[in-house]
PDB file of N, CA and C in Angstrom:
ATOM      1  N   MET A   1      12.134 -24.812 -76.860  1.00 52.00           N
ATOM      2  CA  MET A   1      13.544 -24.590 -77.124  1.00 52.00           C
ATOM      3  C   MET A   1      13.687 -23.695 -78.344  1.00 52.00           C
ATOM      4  N   SER A   2      14.582 -22.761 -78.297  1.00 60.00           N
ATOM      5  CA  SER A   2      14.778 -21.797 -79.366  1.00 60.00           C
ATOM      6  C   SER A   2      15.652 -22.377 -80.473  1.00 60.00           C
ATOM      7  N   ASP A   3      15.321 -22.007 -81.719  1.00 72.00           N
ATOM      8  CA  ASP A   3      16.136 -22.410 -82.856  1.00 72.00           C
ATOM      9  C   ASP A   3      17.242 -21.394 -83.120  1.00 72.00           C
ATOM     10  N   LYS A   4      17.277 -20.339 -82.343  1.00 82.00           N
ATOM     11  CA  LYS A   4      18.286 -19.290 -82.509  1.00 82.00           C
ATOM     12  C   LYS A   4      19.673 -19.866 -82.187  1.00 82.00           C
ATOM     13  N   PRO A   5      20.628 -19.694 -83.107  1.00 87.00           N
ATOM     14  CA  PRO A   5      21.970 -20.217 -82.825  1.00 87.00           C
ATOM     15  C   PRO A   5      22.629 -19.481 -81.663  1.00 87.00           C
ATOM     16  N   GLU A   6      23.455 -20.202 -80.941  1.00 91.00           N
ATOM     17  CA  GLU A   6      24.171 -19.623 -79.813  1.00 91.00           C
ATOM     18  C   GLU A   6      25.256 -18.671 -80.328  1.00 91.00           C
ATOM     19  N   THR A   7      25.298 -17.472 -79.778  1.00 94.00           N
ATOM     20  CA  THR A   7      26.268 -16.460 -80.200  1.00 94.00           C
ATOM     21  C   THR A   7      27.532 -16.549 -79.347  1.00 94.00           C
ATOM     22  N   LEU A   8      28.539 -15.806 -79.756  1.00 95.00           N
ATOM     23  CA  LEU A   8      29.764 -15.697 -78.981  1.00 95.00           C
ATOM     24  C   LEU A   8      29.428 -15.241 -77.559  1.00 95.00           C
ATOM     25  N   GLY A   9      28.586 -14.226 -77.438  1.00 96.00           N
ATOM     26  CA  GLY A   9      28.204 -13.725 -76.122  1.00 96.00           C
ATOM     27  C   GLY A   9      27.498 -14.780 -75.286  1.00 96.00           C
ATOM     28  N   ASP A  10      26.625 -15.548 -75.931  1.00 96.00           N
ATOM     29  CA  ASP A  10      25.926 -16.635 -75.232  1.00 96.00           C
ATOM     30  C   ASP A  10      26.925 -17.652 -74.694  1.00 96.00           C
ATOM     31  N   ARG A  11      27.900 -17.995 -75.537  1.00 96.00           N
ATOM     32  CA  ARG A  11      28.899 -18.994 -75.127  1.00 96.00           C
ATOM     33  C   ARG A  11      29.764 -18.473 -73.980  1.00 96.00           C
ATOM     34  N   VAL A  12      30.213 -17.235 -74.082  1.00 97.00           N
ATOM     35  CA  VAL A  12      31.029 -16.660 -73.005  1.00 97.00           C
ATOM     36  C   VAL A  12      30.234 -16.679 -71.701  1.00 97.00           C
ATOM     37  N   ALA A  13      28.996 -16.211 -71.746  1.00 97.00           N
ATOM     38  CA  ALA A  13      28.170 -16.162 -70.533  1.00 97.00           C
ATOM     39  C   ALA A  13      27.919 -17.558 -69.971  1.00 97.00           C
ATOM     40  N   ARG A  14      27.605 -18.506 -70.841  1.00 96.00           N
ATOM     41  CA  ARG A  14      27.288 -19.874 -70.380  1.00 96.00           C
ATOM     42  C   ARG A  14      28.505 -20.526 -69.735  1.00 96.00           C
ATOM     43  N   ILE A  15      29.657 -20.443 -70.393  1.00 96.00           N
ATOM     44  CA  ILE A  15      30.853 -21.083 -69.845  1.00 96.00           C
ATOM     45  C   ILE A  15      31.329 -20.352 -68.598  1.00 96.00           C
ATOM     46  N   ARG A  16      31.258 -19.032 -68.599  1.00 97.00           N
ATOM     47  CA  ARG A  16      31.661 -18.264 -67.412  1.00 97.00           C
ATOM     48  C   ARG A  16      30.804 -18.659 -66.220  1.00 97.00           C
ATOM     49  N   THR A  17      29.510 -18.769 -66.442  1.00 96.00           N
ATOM     50  CA  THR A  17      28.587 -19.148 -65.370  1.00 96.00           C
ATOM     51  C   THR A  17      28.846 -20.582 -64.916  1.00 96.00           C
ATOM     52  N   LEU A  18      29.049 -21.469 -65.882  1.00 95.00           N
ATOM     53  CA  LEU A  18      29.351 -22.865 -65.572  1.00 95.00           C
ATOM     54  C   LEU A  18      30.607 -22.985 -64.715  1.00 95.00           C
ATOM     55  N   ARG A  19      31.592 -22.150 -65.000  1.00 95.00           N
ATOM     56  CA  ARG A  19      32.860 -22.173 -64.261  1.00 95.00           C
ATOM     57  C   ARG A  19      32.782 -21.372 -62.956  1.00 95.00           C
ATOM     58  N   LYS A  20      31.613 -20.759 -62.721  1.00 96.00           N
ATOM     59  CA  LYS A  20      31.400 -19.968 -61.502  1.00 96.00           C
ATOM     60  C   LYS A  20      32.391 -18.805 -61.396  1.00 96.00           C
ATOM     61  N   ILE A  21      32.572 -18.116 -62.518  1.00 97.00           N
ATOM     62  CA  ILE A  21      33.460 -16.954 -62.581  1.00 97.00           C
ATOM     63  C   ILE A  21      32.587 -15.727 -62.813  1.00 97.00           C
ATOM     64  N   SER A  22      32.755 -14.700 -62.012  1.00 97.00           N
ATOM     65  CA  SER A  22      31.968 -13.481 -62.191  1.00 97.00           C
ATOM     66  C   SER A  22      32.476 -12.702 -63.403  1.00 97.00           C
ATOM     67  N   GLN A  23      31.646 -11.831 -63.922  1.00 97.00           N
ATOM     68  CA  GLN A  23      32.086 -10.951 -65.002  1.00 97.00           C
ATOM     69  C   GLN A  23      33.294 -10.139 -64.552  1.00 97.00           C
ATOM     70  N   GLN A  24      33.266  -9.653 -63.334  1.00 98.00           N
ATOM     71  CA  GLN A  24      34.363  -8.835 -62.806  1.00 98.00           C
ATOM     72  C   GLN A  24      35.665  -9.626 -62.752  1.00 98.00           C
ATOM     73  N   ALA A  25      35.610 -10.863 -62.256  1.00 97.00           N
ATOM     74  CA  ALA A  25      36.826 -11.682 -62.162  1.00 97.00           C
ATOM     75  C   ALA A  25      37.384 -11.986 -63.548  1.00 97.00           C
ATOM     76  N   LEU A  26      36.508 -12.311 -64.499  1.00 98.00           N
ATOM     77  CA  LEU A  26      36.965 -12.574 -65.861  1.00 98.00           C
ATOM     78  C   LEU A  26      37.585 -11.320 -66.462  1.00 98.00           C
ATOM     79  N   ALA A  27      36.919 -10.198 -66.261  1.00 97.00           N
ATOM     80  CA  ALA A  27      37.427  -8.930 -66.790  1.00 97.00           C
ATOM     81  C   ALA A  27      38.824  -8.631 -66.253  1.00 97.00           C
ATOM     82  N   GLU A  28      39.024  -8.812 -64.963  1.00 97.00           N
ATOM     83  CA  GLU A  28      40.327  -8.545 -64.359  1.00 97.00           C
ATOM     84  C   GLU A  28      41.395  -9.470 -64.929  1.00 97.00           C
ATOM     85  N   GLU A  29      41.059 -10.726 -65.169  1.00 97.00           N
ATOM     86  CA  GLU A  29      42.032 -11.690 -65.691  1.00 97.00           C
ATOM     87  C   GLU A  29      42.465 -11.371 -67.110  1.00 97.00           C
ATOM     88  N   VAL A  30      41.570 -10.775 -67.900  1.00 97.00           N
ATOM     89  CA  VAL A  30      41.896 -10.524 -69.309  1.00 97.00           C
ATOM     90  C   VAL A  30      42.200  -9.062 -69.606  1.00 97.00           C
ATOM     91  N   GLY A  31      42.211  -8.221 -68.582  1.00 97.00           N
ATOM     92  CA  GLY A  31      42.559  -6.822 -68.770  1.00 97.00           C
ATOM     93  C   GLY A  31      41.450  -5.995 -69.394  1.00 97.00           C
ATOM     94  N   MET A  32      40.228  -6.285 -68.999  1.00 96.00           N
ATOM     95  CA  MET A  32      39.066  -5.540 -69.489  1.00 96.00           C
ATOM     96  C   MET A  32      38.280  -5.024 -68.293  1.00 96.00           C
ATOM     97  N   THR A  33      37.210  -4.303 -68.590  1.00 97.00           N
ATOM     98  CA  THR A  33      36.285  -3.889 -67.540  1.00 97.00           C
ATOM     99  C   THR A  33      35.128  -4.878 -67.480  1.00 97.00           C
ATOM    100  N   GLN A  34      34.430  -4.875 -66.360  1.00 97.00           N
ATOM    101  CA  GLN A  34      33.242  -5.719 -66.227  1.00 97.00           C
ATOM    102  C   GLN A  34      32.216  -5.320 -67.280  1.00 97.00           C
ATOM    103  N   GLN A  35      32.121  -4.022 -67.560  1.00 97.00           N
ATOM    104  CA  GLN A  35      31.179  -3.549 -68.570  1.00 97.00           C
ATOM    105  C   GLN A  35      31.527  -4.103 -69.941  1.00 97.00           C
ATOM    106  N   GLY A  36      32.824  -4.227 -70.237  1.00 96.00           N
ATOM    107  CA  GLY A  36      33.266  -4.798 -71.509  1.00 96.00           C
ATOM    108  C   GLY A  36      32.838  -6.247 -71.665  1.00 96.00           C
ATOM    109  N   ILE A  37      32.973  -7.020 -70.586  1.00 97.00           N
ATOM    110  CA  ILE A  37      32.511  -8.412 -70.617  1.00 97.00           C
ATOM    111  C   ILE A  37      30.999  -8.441 -70.809  1.00 97.00           C
ATOM    112  N   GLY A  38      30.294  -7.548 -70.122  1.00 97.00           N
ATOM    113  CA  GLY A  38      28.836  -7.468 -70.271  1.00 97.00           C
ATOM    114  C   GLY A  38      28.425  -7.155 -71.702  1.00 97.00           C
ATOM    115  N   ILE A  39      29.158  -6.266 -72.357  1.00 97.00           N
ATOM    116  CA  ILE A  39      28.862  -5.913 -73.754  1.00 97.00           C
ATOM    117  C   ILE A  39      29.061  -7.122 -74.656  1.00 97.00           C
ATOM    118  N   ILE A  40      30.146  -7.859 -74.445  1.00 97.00           N
ATOM    119  CA  ILE A  40      30.385  -9.074 -75.241  1.00 97.00           C
ATOM    120  C   ILE A  40      29.255 -10.066 -75.032  1.00 97.00           C
ATOM    121  N   GLU A  41      28.882 -10.299 -73.759  1.00 97.00           N
ATOM    122  CA  GLU A  41      27.829 -11.267 -73.458  1.00 97.00           C
ATOM    123  C   GLU A  41      26.470 -10.840 -74.009  1.00 97.00           C
ATOM    124  N   ALA A  42      26.262  -9.535 -74.130  1.00 97.00           N
ATOM    125  CA  ALA A  42      24.993  -9.024 -74.668  1.00 97.00           C
ATOM    126  C   ALA A  42      24.974  -9.020 -76.196  1.00 97.00           C
ATOM    127  N   GLY A  43      26.084  -9.421 -76.818  1.00 94.00           N
ATOM    128  CA  GLY A  43      26.134  -9.489 -78.270  1.00 94.00           C
ATOM    129  C   GLY A  43      26.665  -8.249 -78.934  1.00 94.00           C
ATOM    130  N   GLY A  44      27.279  -7.364 -78.161  1.00 94.00           N
ATOM    131  CA  GLY A  44      27.781  -6.109 -78.704  1.00 94.00           C
ATOM    132  C   GLY A  44      29.117  -6.201 -79.409  1.00 94.00           C
ATOM    133  N   SER A  45      29.745  -7.376 -79.390  1.00 89.00           N
ATOM    134  CA  SER A  45      31.029  -7.551 -80.067  1.00 89.00           C
ATOM    135  C   SER A  45      31.113  -8.982 -80.566  1.00 89.00           C
ATOM    136  N   ASN A  46      31.341  -9.139 -81.865  1.00 84.00           N
ATOM    137  CA  ASN A  46      31.405 -10.481 -82.449  1.00 84.00           C
ATOM    138  C   ASN A  46      32.815 -11.053 -82.521  1.00 84.00           C
ATOM    139  N   HIS A  47      33.824 -10.223 -82.351  1.00 86.00           N
ATOM    140  CA  HIS A  47      35.207 -10.698 -82.365  1.00 86.00           C
ATOM    141  C   HIS A  47      36.062  -9.751 -81.514  1.00 86.00           C
ATOM    142  N   PRO A  48      35.911  -9.859 -80.193  1.00 88.00           N
ATOM    143  CA  PRO A  48      36.637  -8.935 -79.308  1.00 88.00           C
ATOM    144  C   PRO A  48      38.149  -9.115 -79.413  1.00 88.00           C
ATOM    145  N   ARG A  49      38.863  -8.019 -79.213  1.00 91.00           N
ATOM    146  CA  ARG A  49      40.331  -8.039 -79.256  1.00 91.00           C
ATOM    147  C   ARG A  49      40.923  -9.008 -78.241  1.00 91.00           C
ATOM    148  N   LYS A  50      40.261  -9.216 -77.157  1.00 95.00           N
ATOM    149  CA  LYS A  50      40.774 -10.075 -76.085  1.00 95.00           C
ATOM    150  C   LYS A  50      40.244 -11.509 -76.182  1.00 95.00           C
ATOM    151  N   LEU A  51      39.786 -11.912 -77.357  1.00 96.00           N
ATOM    152  CA  LEU A  51      39.182 -13.242 -77.520  1.00 96.00           C
ATOM    153  C   LEU A  51      40.111 -14.355 -77.045  1.00 96.00           C
ATOM    154  N   ARG A  52      41.375 -14.294 -77.435  1.00 96.00           N
ATOM    155  CA  ARG A  52      42.326 -15.342 -77.033  1.00 96.00           C
ATOM    156  C   ARG A  52      42.434 -15.411 -75.509  1.00 96.00           C
ATOM    157  N   ASP A  53      42.527 -14.252 -74.855  1.00 97.00           N
ATOM    158  CA  ASP A  53      42.636 -14.226 -73.392  1.00 97.00           C
ATOM    159  C   ASP A  53      41.359 -14.736 -72.731  1.00 97.00           C
ATOM    160  N   ILE A  54      40.215 -14.369 -73.287  1.00 97.00           N
ATOM    161  CA  ILE A  54      38.939 -14.837 -72.734  1.00 97.00           C
ATOM    162  C   ILE A  54      38.852 -16.359 -72.859  1.00 97.00           C
ATOM    163  N   ALA A  55      39.198 -16.884 -74.021  1.00 96.00           N
ATOM    164  CA  ALA A  55      39.169 -18.337 -74.230  1.00 96.00           C
ATOM    165  C   ALA A  55      40.097 -19.040 -73.244  1.00 96.00           C
ATOM    166  N   ARG A  56      41.291 -18.501 -73.078  1.00 96.00           N
ATOM    167  CA  ARG A  56      42.256 -19.105 -72.159  1.00 96.00           C
ATOM    168  C   ARG A  56      41.732 -19.072 -70.721  1.00 96.00           C
ATOM    169  N   ALA A  57      41.166 -17.945 -70.316  1.00 96.00           N
ATOM    170  CA  ALA A  57      40.652 -17.818 -68.952  1.00 96.00           C
ATOM    171  C   ALA A  57      39.498 -18.785 -68.691  1.00 96.00           C
ATOM    172  N   LEU A  58      38.693 -19.037 -69.729  1.00 96.00           N
ATOM    173  CA  LEU A  58      37.545 -19.947 -69.583  1.00 96.00           C
ATOM    174  C   LEU A  58      37.916 -21.390 -69.904  1.00 96.00           C
ATOM    175  N   ASN A  59      39.159 -21.606 -70.329  1.00 94.00           N
ATOM    176  CA  ASN A  59      39.667 -22.932 -70.671  1.00 94.00           C
ATOM    177  C   ASN A  59      38.866 -23.587 -71.797  1.00 94.00           C
ATOM    178  N   VAL A  60      38.596 -22.809 -72.831  1.00 95.00           N
ATOM    179  CA  VAL A  60      37.964 -23.310 -74.050  1.00 95.00           C
ATOM    180  C   VAL A  60      38.750 -22.773 -75.242  1.00 95.00           C
ATOM    181  N   SER A  61      38.470 -23.294 -76.428  1.00 94.00           N
ATOM    182  CA  SER A  61      39.164 -22.811 -77.615  1.00 94.00           C
ATOM    183  C   SER A  61      38.498 -21.556 -78.163  1.00 94.00           C
ATOM    184  N   GLU A  62      39.279 -20.766 -78.878  1.00 94.00           N
ATOM    185  CA  GLU A  62      38.716 -19.607 -79.571  1.00 94.00           C
ATOM    186  C   GLU A  62      37.666 -20.072 -80.569  1.00 94.00           C
ATOM    187  N   ALA A  63      37.933 -21.197 -81.235  1.00 93.00           N
ATOM    188  CA  ALA A  63      36.994 -21.732 -82.232  1.00 93.00           C
ATOM    189  C   ALA A  63      35.645 -22.035 -81.599  1.00 93.00           C
ATOM    190  N   PHE A  64      35.652 -22.558 -80.373  1.00 94.00           N
ATOM    191  CA  PHE A  64      34.388 -22.830 -79.685  1.00 94.00           C
ATOM    192  C   PHE A  64      33.635 -21.532 -79.419  1.00 94.00           C
ATOM    193  N   LEU A  65      34.335 -20.528 -78.895  1.00 95.00           N
ATOM    194  CA  LEU A  65      33.665 -19.266 -78.595  1.00 95.00           C
ATOM    195  C   LEU A  65      33.093 -18.625 -79.860  1.00 95.00           C
ATOM    196  N   LEU A  66      33.771 -18.790 -80.984  1.00 93.00           N
ATOM    197  CA  LEU A  66      33.319 -18.201 -82.245  1.00 93.00           C
ATOM    198  C   LEU A  66      32.240 -19.037 -82.934  1.00 93.00           C
ATOM    199  N   GLY A  67      31.919 -20.203 -82.365  1.00 91.00           N
ATOM    200  CA  GLY A  67      30.893 -21.046 -82.954  1.00 91.00           C
ATOM    201  C   GLY A  67      31.388 -21.882 -84.118  1.00 91.00           C
ATOM    202  N   GLU A  68      32.704 -21.986 -84.269  1.00 90.00           N
ATOM    203  CA  GLU A  68      33.282 -22.769 -85.356  1.00 90.00           C
ATOM    204  C   GLU A  68      33.302 -24.257 -85.032  1.00 90.00           C
ATOM    205  N   THR A  69      33.085 -24.590 -83.781  1.00 87.00           N
ATOM    206  CA  THR A  69      32.988 -25.973 -83.336  1.00 87.00           C
ATOM    207  C   THR A  69      31.996 -26.024 -82.190  1.00 87.00           C
ATOM    208  N   THR A  70      31.353 -27.157 -82.022  1.00 79.00           N
ATOM    209  CA  THR A  70      30.406 -27.304 -80.912  1.00 79.00           C
ATOM    210  C   THR A  70      31.070 -27.952 -79.707  1.00 79.00           C
ATOM    211  N   GLU A  71      32.289 -28.385 -79.899  1.00 72.00           N
ATOM    212  CA  GLU A  71      33.023 -29.015 -78.808  1.00 72.00           C
ATOM    213  C   GLU A  71      33.632 -27.960 -77.906  1.00 72.00           C
ATOM    214  N   GLU A  72      33.464 -28.135 -76.628  1.00 65.00           N
ATOM    215  CA  GLU A  72      34.068 -27.204 -75.665  1.00 65.00           C
ATOM    216  C   GLU A  72      35.516 -27.601 -75.442  1.00 65.00           C
ATOM    217  N   GLU A  73      36.271 -27.609 -76.534  1.00 59.00           N
ATOM    218  CA  GLU A  73      37.678 -28.005 -76.474  1.00 59.00           C
ATOM    219  C   GLU A  73      38.434 -27.079 -75.536  1.00 59.00           C
ATOM    220  N   ALA A  74      39.275 -27.667 -74.745  1.00 53.00           N
ATOM    221  CA  ALA A  74      40.123 -26.845 -73.892  1.00 53.00           C
ATOM    222  C   ALA A  74      41.138 -26.133 -74.760  1.00 53.00           C
ATOM    223  N   SER A  75      41.463 -24.925 -74.387  1.00 49.00           N
ATOM    224  CA  SER A  75      42.494 -24.204 -75.131  1.00 49.00           C
ATOM    225  C   SER A  75      43.819 -24.910 -74.912  1.00 49.00           C
ATOM    226  N   SER A  76      44.746 -24.696 -75.816  1.00 47.00           N
ATOM    227  CA  SER A  76      46.054 -25.329 -75.694  1.00 47.00           C
ATOM    228  C   SER A  76      46.919 -24.631 -74.651  1.00 47.00           C
ATOM    229  N   GLU A  77      46.493 -23.459 -74.227  1.00 48.00           N
ATOM    230  CA  GLU A  77      47.257 -22.716 -73.236  1.00 48.00           C
ATOM    231  C   GLU A  77      46.575 -22.854 -71.878  1.00 48.00           C
ATOM    232  N   PRO A  78      47.333 -22.791 -70.799  1.00 47.00           N
ATOM    233  CA  PRO A  78      46.727 -22.936 -69.473  1.00 47.00           C
ATOM    234  C   PRO A  78      45.759 -21.796 -69.168  1.00 47.00           C
ATOM    235  N   SER A  79      44.769 -22.117 -68.369  1.00 49.00           N
ATOM    236  CA  SER A  79      43.784 -21.124 -67.955  1.00 49.00           C
ATOM    237  C   SER A  79      44.452 -20.021 -67.155  1.00 49.00           C
ATOM    238  N   LEU A  80      43.970 -18.790 -67.339  1.00 50.00           N
ATOM    239  CA  LEU A  80      44.493 -17.666 -66.560  1.00 50.00           C
ATOM    240  C   LEU A  80      43.999 -17.721 -65.122  1.00 50.00           C
ATOM    241  N   ILE A  81      42.865 -18.384 -64.910  1.00 50.00           N
ATOM    242  CA  ILE A  81      42.292 -18.492 -63.573  1.00 50.00           C
ATOM    243  C   ILE A  81      42.507 -19.924 -63.106  1.00 50.00           C
ATOM    244  N   SER A  82      43.289 -20.101 -62.063  1.00 46.00           N
ATOM    245  CA  SER A  82      43.545 -21.443 -61.564  1.00 46.00           C
ATOM    246  C   SER A  82      42.285 -21.980 -60.892  1.00 46.00           C
ATOM    247  N   LEU A  83      42.216 -23.284 -60.728  1.00 43.00           N
ATOM    248  CA  LEU A  83      41.054 -23.897 -60.080  1.00 43.00           C
ATOM    249  C   LEU A  83      40.878 -23.360 -58.670  1.00 43.00           C
ATOM    250  N   ASP A  84      41.977 -23.179 -57.940  1.00 46.00           N
ATOM    251  CA  ASP A  84      41.882 -22.645 -56.580  1.00 46.00           C
ATOM    252  C   ASP A  84      41.270 -21.249 -56.589  1.00 46.00           C
ATOM    253  N   GLU A  85      41.723 -20.400 -57.517  1.00 50.00           N
ATOM    254  CA  GLU A  85      41.187 -19.047 -57.608  1.00 50.00           C
ATOM    255  C   GLU A  85      39.725 -19.072 -58.021  1.00 50.00           C
ATOM    256  N   ALA A  86      39.370 -19.938 -58.969  1.00 46.00           N
ATOM    257  CA  ALA A  86      37.992 -20.015 -59.446  1.00 46.00           C
ATOM    258  C   ALA A  86      37.053 -20.420 -58.318  1.00 46.00           C
ATOM    259  N   GLU A  87      37.510 -21.293 -57.449  1.00 46.00           N
ATOM    260  CA  GLU A  87      36.676 -21.721 -56.328  1.00 46.00           C
ATOM    261  C   GLU A  87      36.457 -20.587 -55.319  1.00 46.00           C
ATOM    262  N   GLN A  88      37.372 -19.637 -55.275  1.00 48.00           N
ATOM    263  CA  GLN A  88      37.274 -18.528 -54.328  1.00 48.00           C
ATOM    264  C   GLN A  88      36.400 -17.405 -54.861  1.00 48.00           C
ATOM    265  N   VAL A  89      36.161 -17.376 -56.165  1.00 45.00           N
ATOM    266  CA  VAL A  89      35.378 -16.300 -56.782  1.00 45.00           C
ATOM    267  C   VAL A  89      33.906 -16.579 -56.545  1.00 45.00           C
ATOM    268  N   THR A  90      33.199 -15.606 -56.039  1.00 47.00           N
ATOM    269  CA  THR A  90      31.766 -15.756 -55.846  1.00 47.00           C
ATOM    270  C   THR A  90      31.041 -14.864 -56.816  1.00 47.00           C
ATOM    271  N   MET A  91      29.929 -15.351 -57.328  1.00 49.00           N
ATOM    272  CA  MET A  91      29.151 -14.591 -58.284  1.00 49.00           C
ATOM    273  C   MET A  91      27.971 -13.951 -57.571  1.00 49.00           C
ATOM    274  N   PRO A  92      27.738 -12.668 -57.829  1.00 51.00           N
ATOM    275  CA  PRO A  92      26.534 -12.051 -57.290  1.00 51.00           C
ATOM    276  C   PRO A  92      25.306 -12.716 -57.882  1.00 51.00           C
ATOM    277  N   ALA A  93      24.221 -12.739 -57.151  1.00 49.00           N
ATOM    278  CA  ALA A  93      23.001 -13.430 -57.578  1.00 49.00           C
ATOM    279  C   ALA A  93      22.409 -12.844 -58.848  1.00 49.00           C
ATOM    280  N   ASP A  94      22.677 -11.565 -59.152  1.00 51.00           N
ATOM    281  CA  ASP A  94      22.049 -10.922 -60.309  1.00 51.00           C
ATOM    282  C   ASP A  94      22.812 -11.138 -61.609  1.00 51.00           C
ATOM    283  N   GLU A  95      23.918 -11.870 -61.628  1.00 46.00           N
ATOM    284  CA  GLU A  95      24.649 -12.099 -62.876  1.00 46.00           C
ATOM    285  C   GLU A  95      24.219 -13.374 -63.488  1.00 46.00           C
TER     286      GLU A  95
END
């Protein structure tokens, strides 16, 4: 097990995968490109402009994504992706 702390990108990728949401679907919900989500997940941005929207879409708090808390607290705002929509989104095997 690695002692490396989990980054914002790690958290976004882990929760997105856990929720079975593709990078493309998340990007569309928050008004970004799939490449933009990929850059965040790869560690290319430590405080993206769309952080609030990403947190809301993943149903976690901004504080969790930023590593300020270890609790996967739900955001106070409703998710941008409904459960029905999330169930319809399929992830390609390579993501």
